[in-house]
Amino acid sequence: MTAAPSRPSLPDCARPQRVTGCLLAGGEGRRMGGRDKGLVPYEGRPLAAWVLQRLVAQTAQQFVIANRNLADYAELLNQAHATLPANRPAVEPDAPHLPRASGPLAGILTALQRTETPWLMVVPCDTPRLPATLVQDLLAEGERCNAEAVVPVTLDEQGLPRHHWVCVLVRKDVFAKLEALFAQDERKLRVCIQSLNWSSVSFTDATAFDNINSLETLNGRD
């Protein structure tokens, strides 16, 4: 059994105040037998609970984009952070005008419409070991080079770069560009990000971005 993810805790002053954290939990969970992946137990807690803990430690506000079990995700967010973002629901479905099952881009568009900060940090619900400095490192790079989006990159077993496209820090003001791509039936997040002025930040620990996205992977870690 692997050790449980650590529980990072940063003081409020260390959280990037220009960033809202968004957990994407709108997938259909096909490789989990149709189960809601973010609510599947991992190391004694739902997968999403680990990820929300990371977001709360690193961002000024947080919310969840989910298309089912909204009350369960609201409770997880409440447990992760006693003070929810003021005057906004903690958990929301994809915007009603977007087709269902449209992938992470639909969730990102929904989140960009709702965030009030200049930046949005998007993470999937199945990455419980995200780096404790993920947001501050991506934000520093984004502001250094005036990027519209920043993604983490690690090296795979062959030493080749692997970009983690769903863990993306994106500027709020790119909404119109991404919406136009969505309207053109583009759904690949990599393609959408690469259409922007984007950059990347290298992280040495590739396991920090491991996805627990199938029953086989989950059982292999129990």
mmCIF file of N, CA and C in Angstrom, residues 7 14 16 38 54 57 61 70 75 77 127-128 132 137 139 149 159 172 176 179 187 199 219:
data_model
loop_
_atom_site.group_PDB
_atom_site.id
_atom_site.type_symbol
_atom_site.label_atom_id
_atom_site.label_comp_id
_atom_site.label_asym_id
_atom_site.label_seq_id
_atom_site.Cartn_x
_atom_site.Cartn_y
_atom_site.Cartn_z
ATOM 1 N N ARG A 7 -0.903 16.203 3.587
ATOM 2 C CA ARG A 7 -1.949 17.200 3.766
ATOM 3 C C ARG A 7 -1.316 18.585 3.845
ATOM 4 N N ALA A 14 -0.130 32.980 1.818
ATOM 5 C CA ALA A 14 0.651 32.275 0.812
ATOM 6 C C ALA A 14 -0.194 31.817 -0.367
ATOM 7 N N PRO A 16 -2.224 32.286 -3.675
ATOM 8 C CA PRO A 16 -2.355 33.303 -4.725
ATOM 9 C C PRO A 16 -3.760 33.890 -4.746
ATOM 10 N N GLY A 38 -14.928 10.990 -8.719
ATOM 11 C CA GLY A 38 -14.460 11.821 -7.622
ATOM 12 C C GLY A 38 -14.904 11.358 -6.254
ATOM 13 N N ARG A 54 -5.858 20.173 -1.805
ATOM 14 C CA ARG A 54 -4.757 20.866 -2.474
ATOM 15 C C ARG A 54 -5.198 22.231 -2.999
ATOM 16 N N ALA A 57 -5.613 24.843 -0.217
ATOM 17 C CA ALA A 57 -4.332 25.307 0.316
ATOM 18 C C ALA A 57 -3.631 26.293 -0.606
ATOM 19 N N GLN A 61 -10.206 31.165 -3.851
ATOM 20 C CA GLN A 61 -11.576 30.661 -3.880
ATOM 21 C C GLN A 61 -11.563 29.305 -4.565
ATOM 22 N N LEU A 70 -24.238 16.643 -6.758
ATOM 23 C CA LEU A 70 -23.764 17.982 -6.409
ATOM 24 C C LEU A 70 -23.688 18.184 -4.903
ATOM 25 N N GLU A 75 -20.480 19.037 0.103
ATOM 26 C CA GLU A 75 -20.053 18.633 1.442
ATOM 27 C C GLU A 75 -18.538 18.432 1.494
ATOM 28 N N LEU A 77 -16.342 19.981 -0.330
ATOM 29 C CA LEU A 77 -15.742 21.311 -0.359
ATOM 30 C C LEU A 77 -15.897 21.997 0.982
ATOM 31 N N THR A 127 -6.614 13.317 -9.343
ATOM 32 C CA THR A 127 -5.169 13.533 -9.158
ATOM 33 C C THR A 127 -4.895 13.915 -7.704
ATOM 34 N N PRO A 128 -4.843 12.941 -6.791
ATOM 35 C CA PRO A 128 -4.774 13.259 -5.361
ATOM 36 C C PRO A 128 -3.417 13.724 -4.865
ATOM 37 N N ALA A 132 2.351 20.724 -3.901
ATOM 38 C CA ALA A 132 1.909 21.780 -2.982
ATOM 39 C C ALA A 132 2.222 23.170 -3.515
ATOM 40 N N ASP A 137 3.761 28.122 -8.764
ATOM 41 C CA ASP A 137 4.761 27.942 -9.817
ATOM 42 C C ASP A 137 4.180 28.274 -11.192
ATOM 43 N N LEU A 139 1.560 30.200 -11.778
ATOM 44 C CA LEU A 139 1.227 31.621 -11.802
ATOM 45 C C LEU A 139 2.470 32.473 -12.048
ATOM 46 N N ALA A 149 -2.226 30.765 -20.796
ATOM 47 C CA ALA A 149 -2.416 29.473 -20.144
ATOM 48 C C ALA A 149 -1.049 28.885 -19.820
ATOM 49 N N GLY A 159 12.033 9.495 -20.699
ATOM 50 C CA GLY A 159 12.658 10.804 -20.657
ATOM 51 C C GLY A 159 12.042 11.814 -21.597
ATOM 52 N N LYS A 172 -8.804 34.297 -17.241
ATOM 53 C CA LYS A 172 -10.246 34.465 -17.414
ATOM 54 C C LYS A 172 -10.583 35.082 -18.768
ATOM 55 N N ALA A 176 -13.646 33.938 -24.568
ATOM 56 C CA ALA A 176 -14.200 34.081 -25.916
ATOM 57 C C ALA A 176 -13.446 33.216 -26.926
ATOM 58 N N GLU A 179 -14.475 29.614 -26.279
ATOM 59 C CA GLU A 179 -15.875 29.427 -26.670
ATOM 60 C C GLU A 179 -15.996 29.309 -28.189
ATOM 61 N N ARG A 187 -12.996 19.775 -29.318
ATOM 62 C CA ARG A 187 -13.148 19.290 -27.955
ATOM 63 C C ARG A 187 -11.814 18.909 -27.319
ATOM 64 N N SER A 199 2.420 28.528 -22.010
ATOM 65 C CA SER A 199 3.748 28.163 -21.553
ATOM 66 C C SER A 199 3.617 26.933 -20.658
ATOM 67 N N ASN A 219 -7.350 -0.192 -7.701
ATOM 68 C CA ASN A 219 -7.077 -1.414 -6.957
ATOM 69 C C ASN A 219 -5.590 -1.680 -6.851
#
